[in-house]
XYZ file of C-alpha atoms in Angstrom:
644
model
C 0.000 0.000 0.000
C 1.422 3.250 -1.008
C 1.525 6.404 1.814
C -1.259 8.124 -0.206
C -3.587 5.224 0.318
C -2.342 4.696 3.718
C -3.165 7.928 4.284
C -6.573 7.563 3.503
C -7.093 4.527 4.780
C -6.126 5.493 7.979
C -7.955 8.908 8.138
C -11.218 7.102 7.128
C -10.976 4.418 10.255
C -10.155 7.387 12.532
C -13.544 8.885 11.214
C -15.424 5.265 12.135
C -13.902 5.049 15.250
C -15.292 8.499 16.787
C -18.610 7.812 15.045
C -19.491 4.295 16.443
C -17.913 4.883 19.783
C -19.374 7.963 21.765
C -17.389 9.871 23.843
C -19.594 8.159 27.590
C -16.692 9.271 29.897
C -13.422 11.191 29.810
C -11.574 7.848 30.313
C -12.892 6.964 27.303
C -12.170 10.055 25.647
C -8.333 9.769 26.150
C -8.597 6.491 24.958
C -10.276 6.979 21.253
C -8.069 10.248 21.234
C -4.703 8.631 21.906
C -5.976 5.590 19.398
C -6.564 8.201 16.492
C -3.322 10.431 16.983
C -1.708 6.567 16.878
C -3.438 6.136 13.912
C -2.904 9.091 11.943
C 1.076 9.947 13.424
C 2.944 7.552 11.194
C 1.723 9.198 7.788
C 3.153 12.834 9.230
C 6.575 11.365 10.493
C 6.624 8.927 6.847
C 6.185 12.693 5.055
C 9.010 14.868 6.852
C 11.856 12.108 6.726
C 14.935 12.928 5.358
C 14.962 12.013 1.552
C 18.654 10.595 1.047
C 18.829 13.806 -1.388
C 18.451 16.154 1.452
C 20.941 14.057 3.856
C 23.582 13.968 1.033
C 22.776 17.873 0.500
C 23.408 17.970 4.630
C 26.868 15.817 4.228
C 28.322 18.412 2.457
C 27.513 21.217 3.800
C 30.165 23.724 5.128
C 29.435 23.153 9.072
C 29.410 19.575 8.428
C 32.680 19.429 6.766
C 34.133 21.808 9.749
C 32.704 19.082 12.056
C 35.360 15.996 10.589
C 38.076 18.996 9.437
C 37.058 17.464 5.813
C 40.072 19.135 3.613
C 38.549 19.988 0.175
C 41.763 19.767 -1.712
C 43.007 16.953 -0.275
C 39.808 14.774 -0.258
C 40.553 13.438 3.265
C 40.978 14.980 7.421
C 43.482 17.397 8.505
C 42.896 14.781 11.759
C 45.219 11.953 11.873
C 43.377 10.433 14.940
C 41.261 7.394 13.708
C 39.116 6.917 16.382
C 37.249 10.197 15.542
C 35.791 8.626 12.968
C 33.178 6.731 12.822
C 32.611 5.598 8.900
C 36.445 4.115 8.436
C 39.432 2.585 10.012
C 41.794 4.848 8.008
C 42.499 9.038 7.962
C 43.323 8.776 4.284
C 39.684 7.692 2.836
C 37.625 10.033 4.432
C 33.937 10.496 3.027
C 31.252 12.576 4.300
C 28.639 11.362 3.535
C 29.123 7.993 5.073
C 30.526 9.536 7.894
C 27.224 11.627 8.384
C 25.426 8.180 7.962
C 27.429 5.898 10.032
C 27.157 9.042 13.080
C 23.266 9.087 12.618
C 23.217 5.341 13.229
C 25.914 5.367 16.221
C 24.031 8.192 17.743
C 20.516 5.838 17.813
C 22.189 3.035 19.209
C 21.308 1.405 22.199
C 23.422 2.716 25.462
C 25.694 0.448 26.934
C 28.510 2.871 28.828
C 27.019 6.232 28.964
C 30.380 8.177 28.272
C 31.256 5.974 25.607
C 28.152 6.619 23.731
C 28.458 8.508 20.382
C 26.452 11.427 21.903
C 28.661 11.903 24.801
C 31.905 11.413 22.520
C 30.427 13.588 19.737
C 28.181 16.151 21.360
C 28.521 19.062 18.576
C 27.763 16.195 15.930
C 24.594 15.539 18.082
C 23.635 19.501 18.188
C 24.129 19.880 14.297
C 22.096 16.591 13.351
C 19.635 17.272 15.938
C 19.530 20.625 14.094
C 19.224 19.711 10.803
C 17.814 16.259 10.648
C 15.492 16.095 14.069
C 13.710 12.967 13.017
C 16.935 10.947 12.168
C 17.067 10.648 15.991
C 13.127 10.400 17.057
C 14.389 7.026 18.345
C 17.530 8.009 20.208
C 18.015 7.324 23.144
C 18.058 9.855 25.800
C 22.131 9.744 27.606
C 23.230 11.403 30.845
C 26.787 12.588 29.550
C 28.743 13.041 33.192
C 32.104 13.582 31.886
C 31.133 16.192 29.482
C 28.323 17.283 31.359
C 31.184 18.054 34.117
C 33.546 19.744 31.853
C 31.363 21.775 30.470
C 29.669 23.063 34.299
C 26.368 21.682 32.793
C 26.381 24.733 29.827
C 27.394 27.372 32.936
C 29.706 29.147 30.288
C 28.601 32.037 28.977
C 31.313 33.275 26.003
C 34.520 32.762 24.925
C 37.536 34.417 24.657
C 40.467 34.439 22.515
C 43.591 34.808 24.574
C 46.677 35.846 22.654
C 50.179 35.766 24.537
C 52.886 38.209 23.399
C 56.516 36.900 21.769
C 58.850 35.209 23.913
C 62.445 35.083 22.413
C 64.005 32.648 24.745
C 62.329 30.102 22.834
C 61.651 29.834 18.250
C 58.342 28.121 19.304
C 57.061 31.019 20.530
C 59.025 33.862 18.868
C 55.452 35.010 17.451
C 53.241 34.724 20.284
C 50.903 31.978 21.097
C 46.741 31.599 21.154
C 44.621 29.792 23.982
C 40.961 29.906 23.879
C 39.187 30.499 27.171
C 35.739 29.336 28.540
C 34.217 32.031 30.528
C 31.768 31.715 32.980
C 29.245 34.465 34.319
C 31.873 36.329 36.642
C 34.665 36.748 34.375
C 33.032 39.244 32.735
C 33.667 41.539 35.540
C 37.025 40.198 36.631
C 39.403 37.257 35.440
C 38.189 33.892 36.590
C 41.632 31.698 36.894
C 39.611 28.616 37.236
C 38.196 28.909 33.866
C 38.528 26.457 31.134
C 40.891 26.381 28.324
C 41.616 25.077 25.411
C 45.175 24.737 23.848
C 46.537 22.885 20.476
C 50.533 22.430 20.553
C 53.021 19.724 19.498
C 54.184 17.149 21.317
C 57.876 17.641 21.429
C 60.138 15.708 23.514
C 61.819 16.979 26.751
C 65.649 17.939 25.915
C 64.979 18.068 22.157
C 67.916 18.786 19.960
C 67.216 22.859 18.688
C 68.161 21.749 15.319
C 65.931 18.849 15.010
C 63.694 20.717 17.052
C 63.345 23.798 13.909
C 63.463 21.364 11.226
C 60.457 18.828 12.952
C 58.216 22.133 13.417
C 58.865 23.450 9.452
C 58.773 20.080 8.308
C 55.766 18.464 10.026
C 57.565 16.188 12.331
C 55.767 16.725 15.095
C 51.983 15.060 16.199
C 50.094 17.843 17.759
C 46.559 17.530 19.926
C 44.020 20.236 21.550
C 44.532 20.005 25.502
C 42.425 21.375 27.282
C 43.312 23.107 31.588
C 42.217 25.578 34.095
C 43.637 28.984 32.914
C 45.323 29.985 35.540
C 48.329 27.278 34.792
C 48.926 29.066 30.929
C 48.524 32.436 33.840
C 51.429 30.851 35.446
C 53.148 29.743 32.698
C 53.304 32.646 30.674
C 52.600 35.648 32.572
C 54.625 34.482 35.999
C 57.276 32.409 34.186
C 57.849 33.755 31.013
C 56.937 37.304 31.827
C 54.989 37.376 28.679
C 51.268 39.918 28.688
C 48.495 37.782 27.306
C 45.636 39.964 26.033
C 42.040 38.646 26.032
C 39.831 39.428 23.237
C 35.939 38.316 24.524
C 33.988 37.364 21.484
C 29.967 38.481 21.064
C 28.645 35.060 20.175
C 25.243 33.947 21.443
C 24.705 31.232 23.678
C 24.074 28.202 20.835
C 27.300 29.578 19.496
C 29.020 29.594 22.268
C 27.624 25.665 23.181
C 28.499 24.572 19.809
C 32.065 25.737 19.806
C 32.359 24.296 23.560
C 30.792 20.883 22.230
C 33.073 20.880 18.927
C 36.039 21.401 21.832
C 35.154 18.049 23.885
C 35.702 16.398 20.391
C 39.051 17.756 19.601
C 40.626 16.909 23.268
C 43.785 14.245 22.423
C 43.079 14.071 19.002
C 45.960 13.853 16.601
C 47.010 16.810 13.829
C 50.281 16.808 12.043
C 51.942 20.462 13.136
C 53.467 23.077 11.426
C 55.264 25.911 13.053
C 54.586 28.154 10.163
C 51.398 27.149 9.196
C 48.936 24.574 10.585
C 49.814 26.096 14.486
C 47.946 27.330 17.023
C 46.607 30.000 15.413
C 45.485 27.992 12.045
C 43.826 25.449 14.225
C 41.945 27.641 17.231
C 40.546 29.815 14.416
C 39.529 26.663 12.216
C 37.106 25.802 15.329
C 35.756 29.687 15.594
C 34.396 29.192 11.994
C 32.905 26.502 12.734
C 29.862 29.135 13.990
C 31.313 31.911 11.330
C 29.805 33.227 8.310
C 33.479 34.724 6.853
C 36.690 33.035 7.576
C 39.079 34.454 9.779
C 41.761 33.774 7.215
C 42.228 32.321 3.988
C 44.150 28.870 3.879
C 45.965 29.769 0.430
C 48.412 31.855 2.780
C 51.554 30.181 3.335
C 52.507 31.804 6.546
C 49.859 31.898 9.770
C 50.709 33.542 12.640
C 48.877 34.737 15.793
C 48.825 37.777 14.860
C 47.274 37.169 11.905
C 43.963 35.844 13.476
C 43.577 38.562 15.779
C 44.092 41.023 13.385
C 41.847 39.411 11.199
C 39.185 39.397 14.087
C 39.559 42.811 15.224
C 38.079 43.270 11.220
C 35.333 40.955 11.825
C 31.408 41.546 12.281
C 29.053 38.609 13.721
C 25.614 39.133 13.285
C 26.022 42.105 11.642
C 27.852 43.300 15.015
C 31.622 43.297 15.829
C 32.876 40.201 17.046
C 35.259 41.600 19.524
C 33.260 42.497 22.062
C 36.149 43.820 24.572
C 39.246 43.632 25.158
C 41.604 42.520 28.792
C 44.827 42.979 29.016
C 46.323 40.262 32.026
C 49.817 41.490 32.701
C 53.088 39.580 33.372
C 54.398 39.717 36.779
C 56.882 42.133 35.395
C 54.705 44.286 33.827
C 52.598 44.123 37.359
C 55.693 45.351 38.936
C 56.963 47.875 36.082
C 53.290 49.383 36.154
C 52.848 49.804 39.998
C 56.548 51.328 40.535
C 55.897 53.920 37.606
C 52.500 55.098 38.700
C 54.469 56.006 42.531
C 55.290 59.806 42.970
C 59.249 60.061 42.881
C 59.686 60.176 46.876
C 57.791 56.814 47.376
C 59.882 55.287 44.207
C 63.229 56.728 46.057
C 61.426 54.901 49.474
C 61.458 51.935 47.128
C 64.960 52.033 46.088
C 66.260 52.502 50.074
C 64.593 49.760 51.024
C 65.792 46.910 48.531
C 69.634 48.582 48.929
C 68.997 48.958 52.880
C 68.433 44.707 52.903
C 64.777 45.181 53.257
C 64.907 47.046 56.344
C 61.875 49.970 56.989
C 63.903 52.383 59.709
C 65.178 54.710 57.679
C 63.982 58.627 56.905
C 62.852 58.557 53.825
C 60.145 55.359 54.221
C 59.826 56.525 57.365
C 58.599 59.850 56.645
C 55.547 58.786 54.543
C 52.185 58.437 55.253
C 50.304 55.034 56.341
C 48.651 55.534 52.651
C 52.241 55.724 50.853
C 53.544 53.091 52.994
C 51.023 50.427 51.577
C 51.837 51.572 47.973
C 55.599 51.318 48.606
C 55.060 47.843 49.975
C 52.767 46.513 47.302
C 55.050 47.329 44.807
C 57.713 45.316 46.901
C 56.203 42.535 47.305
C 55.071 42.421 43.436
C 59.506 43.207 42.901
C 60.111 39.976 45.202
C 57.530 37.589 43.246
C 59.282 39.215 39.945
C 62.890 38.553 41.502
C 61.484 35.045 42.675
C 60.326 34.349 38.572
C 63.954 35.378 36.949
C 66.385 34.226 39.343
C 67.005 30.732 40.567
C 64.928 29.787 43.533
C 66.462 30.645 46.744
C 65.414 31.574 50.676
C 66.668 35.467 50.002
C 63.461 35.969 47.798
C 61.093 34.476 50.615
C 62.773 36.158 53.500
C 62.626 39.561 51.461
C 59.016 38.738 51.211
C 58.385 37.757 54.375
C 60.044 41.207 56.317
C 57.369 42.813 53.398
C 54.316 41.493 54.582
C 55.291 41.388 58.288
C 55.395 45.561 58.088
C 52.129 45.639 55.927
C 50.523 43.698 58.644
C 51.614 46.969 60.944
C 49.446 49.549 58.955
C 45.695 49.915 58.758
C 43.576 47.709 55.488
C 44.114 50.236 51.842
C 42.800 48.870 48.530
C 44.703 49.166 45.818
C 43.389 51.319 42.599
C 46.201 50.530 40.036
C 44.973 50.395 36.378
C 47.145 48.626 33.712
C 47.406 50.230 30.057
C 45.566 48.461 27.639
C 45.997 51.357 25.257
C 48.536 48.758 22.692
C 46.687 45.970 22.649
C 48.411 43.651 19.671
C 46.052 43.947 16.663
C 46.795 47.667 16.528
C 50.479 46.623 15.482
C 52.174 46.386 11.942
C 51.229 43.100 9.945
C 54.137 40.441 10.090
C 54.932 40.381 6.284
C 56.159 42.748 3.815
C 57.054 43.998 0.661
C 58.884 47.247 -0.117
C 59.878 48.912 -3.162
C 62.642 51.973 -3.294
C 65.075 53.932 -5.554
C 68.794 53.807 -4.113
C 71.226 56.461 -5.184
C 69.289 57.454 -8.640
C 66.413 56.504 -10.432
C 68.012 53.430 -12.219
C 68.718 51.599 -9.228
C 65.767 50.130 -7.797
C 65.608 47.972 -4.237
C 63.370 45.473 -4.003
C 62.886 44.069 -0.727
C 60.500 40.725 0.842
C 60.186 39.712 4.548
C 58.116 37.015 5.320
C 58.019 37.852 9.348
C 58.190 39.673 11.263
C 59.216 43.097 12.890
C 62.740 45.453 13.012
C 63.257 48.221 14.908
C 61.375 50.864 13.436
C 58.253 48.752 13.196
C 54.770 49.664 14.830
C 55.273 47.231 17.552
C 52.023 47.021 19.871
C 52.174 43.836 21.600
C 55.412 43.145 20.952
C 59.060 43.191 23.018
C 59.637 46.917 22.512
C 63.313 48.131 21.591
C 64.002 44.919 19.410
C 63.685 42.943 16.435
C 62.681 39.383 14.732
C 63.329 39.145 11.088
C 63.345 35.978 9.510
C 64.137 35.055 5.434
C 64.030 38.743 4.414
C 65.478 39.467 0.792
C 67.061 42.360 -0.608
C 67.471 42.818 -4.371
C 69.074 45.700 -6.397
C 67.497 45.901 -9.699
C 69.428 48.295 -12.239
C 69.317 47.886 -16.394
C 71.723 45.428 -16.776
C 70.810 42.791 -13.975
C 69.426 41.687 -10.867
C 71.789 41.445 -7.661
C 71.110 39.872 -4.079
C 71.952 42.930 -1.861
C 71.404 40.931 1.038
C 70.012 37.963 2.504
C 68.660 37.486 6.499
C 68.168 33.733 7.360
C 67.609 34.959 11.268
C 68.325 38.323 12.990
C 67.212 39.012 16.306
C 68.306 41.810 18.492
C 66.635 42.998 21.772
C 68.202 45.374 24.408
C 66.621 43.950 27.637
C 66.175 47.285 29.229
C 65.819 47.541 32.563
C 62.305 49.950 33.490
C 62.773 50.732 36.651
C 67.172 50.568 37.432
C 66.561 47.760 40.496
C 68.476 44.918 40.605
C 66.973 42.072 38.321
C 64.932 44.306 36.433
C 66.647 44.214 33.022
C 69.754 42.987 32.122
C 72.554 42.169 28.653
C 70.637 42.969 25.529
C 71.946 40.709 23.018
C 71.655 39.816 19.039
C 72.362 36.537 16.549
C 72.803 37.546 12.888
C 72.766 34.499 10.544
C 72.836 35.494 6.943
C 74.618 37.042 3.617
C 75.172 40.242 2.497
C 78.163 43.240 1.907
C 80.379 44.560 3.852
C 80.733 47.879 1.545
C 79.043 50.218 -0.668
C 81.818 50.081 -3.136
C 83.350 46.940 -3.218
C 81.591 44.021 -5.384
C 84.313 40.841 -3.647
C 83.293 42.003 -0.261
C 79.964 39.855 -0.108
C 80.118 36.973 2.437
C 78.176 34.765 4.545
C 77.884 35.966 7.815
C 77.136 34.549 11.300
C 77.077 38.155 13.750
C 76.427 37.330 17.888
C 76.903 40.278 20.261
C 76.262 40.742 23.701
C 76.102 44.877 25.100
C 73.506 47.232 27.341
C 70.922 49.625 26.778
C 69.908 52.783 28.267
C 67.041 54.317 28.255
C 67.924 58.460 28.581
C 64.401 59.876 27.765
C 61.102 58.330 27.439
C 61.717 58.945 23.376
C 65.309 58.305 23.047
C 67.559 55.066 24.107
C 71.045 54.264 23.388
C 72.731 51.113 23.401
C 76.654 49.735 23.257
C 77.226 46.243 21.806
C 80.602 43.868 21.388
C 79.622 41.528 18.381
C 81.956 38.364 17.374
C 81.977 37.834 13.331
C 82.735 35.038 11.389
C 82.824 35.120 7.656
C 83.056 32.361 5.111
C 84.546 34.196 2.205
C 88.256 33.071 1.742
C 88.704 36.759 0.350
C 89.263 38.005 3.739
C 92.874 37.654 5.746
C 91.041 37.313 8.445
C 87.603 34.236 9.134
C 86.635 35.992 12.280
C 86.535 39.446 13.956
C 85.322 41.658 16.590
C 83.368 45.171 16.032
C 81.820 47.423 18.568
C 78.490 48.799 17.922
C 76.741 51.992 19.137
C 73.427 53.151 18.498
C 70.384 55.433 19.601
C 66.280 54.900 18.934
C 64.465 57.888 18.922
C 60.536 57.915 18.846
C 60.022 61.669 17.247
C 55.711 60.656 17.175
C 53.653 57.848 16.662
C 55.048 58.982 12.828
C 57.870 58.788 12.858
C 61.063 56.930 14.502
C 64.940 57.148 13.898
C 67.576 54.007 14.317
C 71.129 55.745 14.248
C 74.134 53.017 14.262
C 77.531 53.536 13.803
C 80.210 50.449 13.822
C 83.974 49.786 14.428
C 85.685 47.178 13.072
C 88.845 45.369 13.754
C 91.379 47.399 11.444
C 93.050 44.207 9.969
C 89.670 42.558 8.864
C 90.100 43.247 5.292
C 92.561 45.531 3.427
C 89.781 46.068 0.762
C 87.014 48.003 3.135
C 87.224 51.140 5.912
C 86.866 49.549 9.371
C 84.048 51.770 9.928
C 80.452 51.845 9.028
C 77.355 54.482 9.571
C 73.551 54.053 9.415
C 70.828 56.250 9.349
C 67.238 54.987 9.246
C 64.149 56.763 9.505
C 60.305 55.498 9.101
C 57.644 58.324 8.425
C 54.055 56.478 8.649
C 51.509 55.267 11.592
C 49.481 52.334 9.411
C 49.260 49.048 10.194
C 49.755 48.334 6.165
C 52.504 50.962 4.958
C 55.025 52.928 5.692
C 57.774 55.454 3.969
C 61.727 54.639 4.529
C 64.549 56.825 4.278
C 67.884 55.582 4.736
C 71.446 56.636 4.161
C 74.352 54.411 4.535
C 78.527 54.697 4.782
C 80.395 51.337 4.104
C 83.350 52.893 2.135
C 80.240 55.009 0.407
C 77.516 56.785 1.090
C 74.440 54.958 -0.149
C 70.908 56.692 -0.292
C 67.406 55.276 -0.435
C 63.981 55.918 -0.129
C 61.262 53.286 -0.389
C 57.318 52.570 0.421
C 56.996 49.317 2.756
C 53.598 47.473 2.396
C 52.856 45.190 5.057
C 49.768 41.829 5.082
């Protein structure tokens, strides 16, 4: 019997039944009613099935392919874990559609271990079906999911928050800052909840790794990398008390299915196996992979061959949701440094002198000038100690001075009456407001028929617009340098690595600060005038900064050299190296260097060398160079710097 018939069929018994049985009692009533809804149900739930049209239409729909990381190119999963799939025993054959299938069926099946169940291991699969194809489960089973029910404080979160932590050049990992995505419940809204949820994706790298094989795993994709997930306040402790790294929270606007979908998606991902790429298919590709999973734009596009943290929170500070901007406010959490740095600057100059008597005087409080302040002073003075101690505590190895410091600290605040502190950090640099990491510039050098052509890749120099980054230093990795003229094409200069930082100290107390120091690894000339004086160059230097003005610092370096051109009497040498910064504006910014070499280095160049270097320009995306140079000869330029 066909459903049209059936239809009928059943409509026209429904009709006899009512009319031969009179309604005597309401007992009976509820009996002939539940009898006809019985009877007439199955033709309604026969018409709004799925065709196997619409489910195919549903396996390849955009969320659905987020849901199994489905890579379009590839034809398989970015995932390398088998056991998230449900359809195949292999990563390499992936296929949607029987994946959908196969989770429709595991997601009806009979429960046996609760937690093991395919809606407790796949609970953002169970929120999209249930979405899209309700009556695919009007048979499943109803499952109390205590694990994830637990993790998730039974759906107590209420957004989420991208949490991006600043460069840390102790370590190549992290040279361009790192992304965490946080689980926020009611209160943090108001203030930061440490006990909040996180999520983290990062390779699994062995303890003591070889550097080398530790750079050429992470470029290559050597490494197996999963999604962790802990409380926040161990990445707090890890970065911000450790490290001494800011982490800046950027709270997202998403509504509350959102939010539980991204959450749910998040359960999924815990321990499951990528392939990592330090360039690429990091932290940043990943965390913002599961954001789109509830976006109408992507946050990036995945034709781009370099992805760096910056790059998604740049990209969201851009981004609307709902026809709203995503970002709906912005944290700053400071390192324990910055805690310190912050507190000490805000004091009036007599209670930062009170400061500096008492760390010479061995932590002792009986002398005039602490003595002659105020109970209100007093407390400020002493909170910024103990915040110095914890800071001392962080850089230097452990030891009882630290503790006993503290201790003499917190035995005078005891002494004076209760006082609140009212410190506010600056959150006026957050890092999205910085230059983009890559660039392209484009200049005239001496005359018009000499053109420089110039490509970085990452990430920032010294004249760069560096919100959010380590101020007074620079990361520049595989930038190019071409001189184009009518005849030919010429590499001017080639930087495999160069990193310089000065380490200044903020506030002249002991710890605070320190040697700034620099690694040059790379190619290029050692003069203007000379065309045999190109060599391949590793430069390390160790020296100090000083900061004499707010606007200008000067620095004094001792670099070792060693050269692999056989041109040279000499394969190694020593130069000194002095140099100021000097922040004019927001606009503009001046690097002034000038070098001495070792007068026997080469009888073909001066053992001299002088730099000027000026950027005019406050965009994220350009900027306008002028540079003049002395290496035997002056060299001129001027050139427009486009950065993405």
């Amino acid at each position: 019997m066909d459903s049209r018939k059936e239809h009928v069929t059943k409509k026209l018994l429904s009709i006899y039944i009512l009319l031969i049985f009179p309604m005597r009692s309401h007992t009976h009533s509820l009996i002939i009613s539940i009898l006809v809804i019985f009877l007439t149900a199955g033709n309604v739930t026969a018409q709004q099935i799925p065709t196997d049209n619409q489910v195919k239409t549903i396996s390849s729909s955009e969320k659905w392919l987020k849901l199994i990381h489905f890579n379009k190119v590839k034809k398989n999963s970015d995932i390398k874990d088998k056991n998230f799939f449900l359809a195949t025993s292999t990563t390499e054959e992936i296929n949607p559609l029987k994946e959908l299938k196969a989770t429709i069926e595991a997601l009806r099946a009979p429960v046996k271990i609760p937690d093991e169940h395919a809606q407790c291991k796949f609970p953002a699969r169970y929120l999209f079906i249930k979405e899209q194809l309700p009556l695919m489960l009007h048979n499943s089973p109803k499952v109390t999911c205590k694990k994830f029910n637990s993790w998730f404080k039974n759906s107590d979160v209420s957004s989420l928050s991208l949490i991006f932590a600043t460069g840390y050049l102790d370590n190549p990992a992290s040279y361009y800052g790192h992304l965490l995505l946080k689980f926020n419940n009611e209160s943090s809204a108001k203030e930061l909840n440490l006990l909040d949820q996180s999520l983290n994706f990062g390779a699994n790298v062995p303890e003591n790794e070889n550097p080398i094989r530790y750079i050429m795993y992470g470029l290559t994709g050597g490494y197996e990398a999963v999604f962790s997930d802990e409380h926040f306040y161990r990445h707090n402790h890890s970065y911000g008390e450790v490290d001494l790294r800011d982490m800046w929270e950027y709270e997202l606007s998403l509504d509350k299915k959102d939010v539980d979908l991204v959450i749910a998606h998040s359960w999924e991902l815990i321990q499951t196996q990528f392939t990592y790429y330090f360039l690429k298919e990091n932290c940043a590709y990943r965390l913002a992979e599961l954001l789109e999973l509830v976006l109408e734009e992507p946050l990036f596009s995945k034709s781009k061959s370099l992805i760096f943290p910056y790059t998604i929170i740049n990209s969201l500070s851009n981004h609307s949701y709902k026809k709203k901007p995503i970002v709906n406010s912005i944290r700053r959490i400071p390192s324990r440094h910055s805690k310190f740095v912050e507190k000490f600057s805000a004091l009036k100059e007599e209670l930062q002198q009170a400061v500096y008597k008492v760390v010479t005087g061995n932590y002792t409080f009986d002398n005039d000038r602490y003595r002659s302040l105020s109970n209100t002073e007093k407390s400020k003075v002493l909170e910024v100690l103990i915040d110095y101690t914890e800071f001392q505590s962080a850089t230097d190895k452990p030891n009882t001075i630290h503790k006993n410091n503290k201790t003499k600290i917190l035995i005078e605040r005891i002494s004076l009456p209760p006082s609140k502190s009212n410190i506010t950090y600056d959150i006026s640099s957050p890092p999205h407001l910085g230059q983009k990491p890559s660039m392209v510039r484009l200049g005239l050098s001496n005359n018009s028929s000499n053109t420089i052509i110039s490509y970085r890749p990452a990430y920032y120099d010294l004249l760069t617009i560096n919100h959010g980054r380590i101020n007074n230093s620079k990361l520049i990795n595989l930038q190019v340098d071409l001189s184009v003229d009518e005849n030919r094409v010429q590499l001017k200069e080639a930087r495999l690595l160069d990193i310089f930082t000065l380490n200044l100290s903020k506030t002249g107390l002991p710890s605070d600060g320190g040697f700034g120091w620099r690694v040059f690894l790379g190619y290029k000339s050692l003069s203007n005038s000379c065309s045999n004086c190109k060599v391949t160059l590793i430069e390390t230097g160790l020296g100090k900064g000083v900061q004499f003005t707010p606007k200008i610092t000067g620095y004094l370096f001792g670099n070792l050299i060693a050269v692999s051109n056989n041109h040279f009497t000499e394969r190694t040498t020593i130069n000194a190296s002095l140099g100021l910064l000097v922040d004019i504006s927001e606009s503009i910014k001046s690097h002034i260097n000038y070098k001495k070499f070792n007068s026997d280095f080469s009888p073909n160049i001066k053992d001299e060398s002088f730099s000027l270097e000026t950027r005019f320009g406050s965009s994220k995306s350009w900027d306008i160079r002028v540079k003049a140079t002395k290496q035997d000869s002056w060299q001129n330029s001027i050139s427009y710097g486009y950065y993405f």
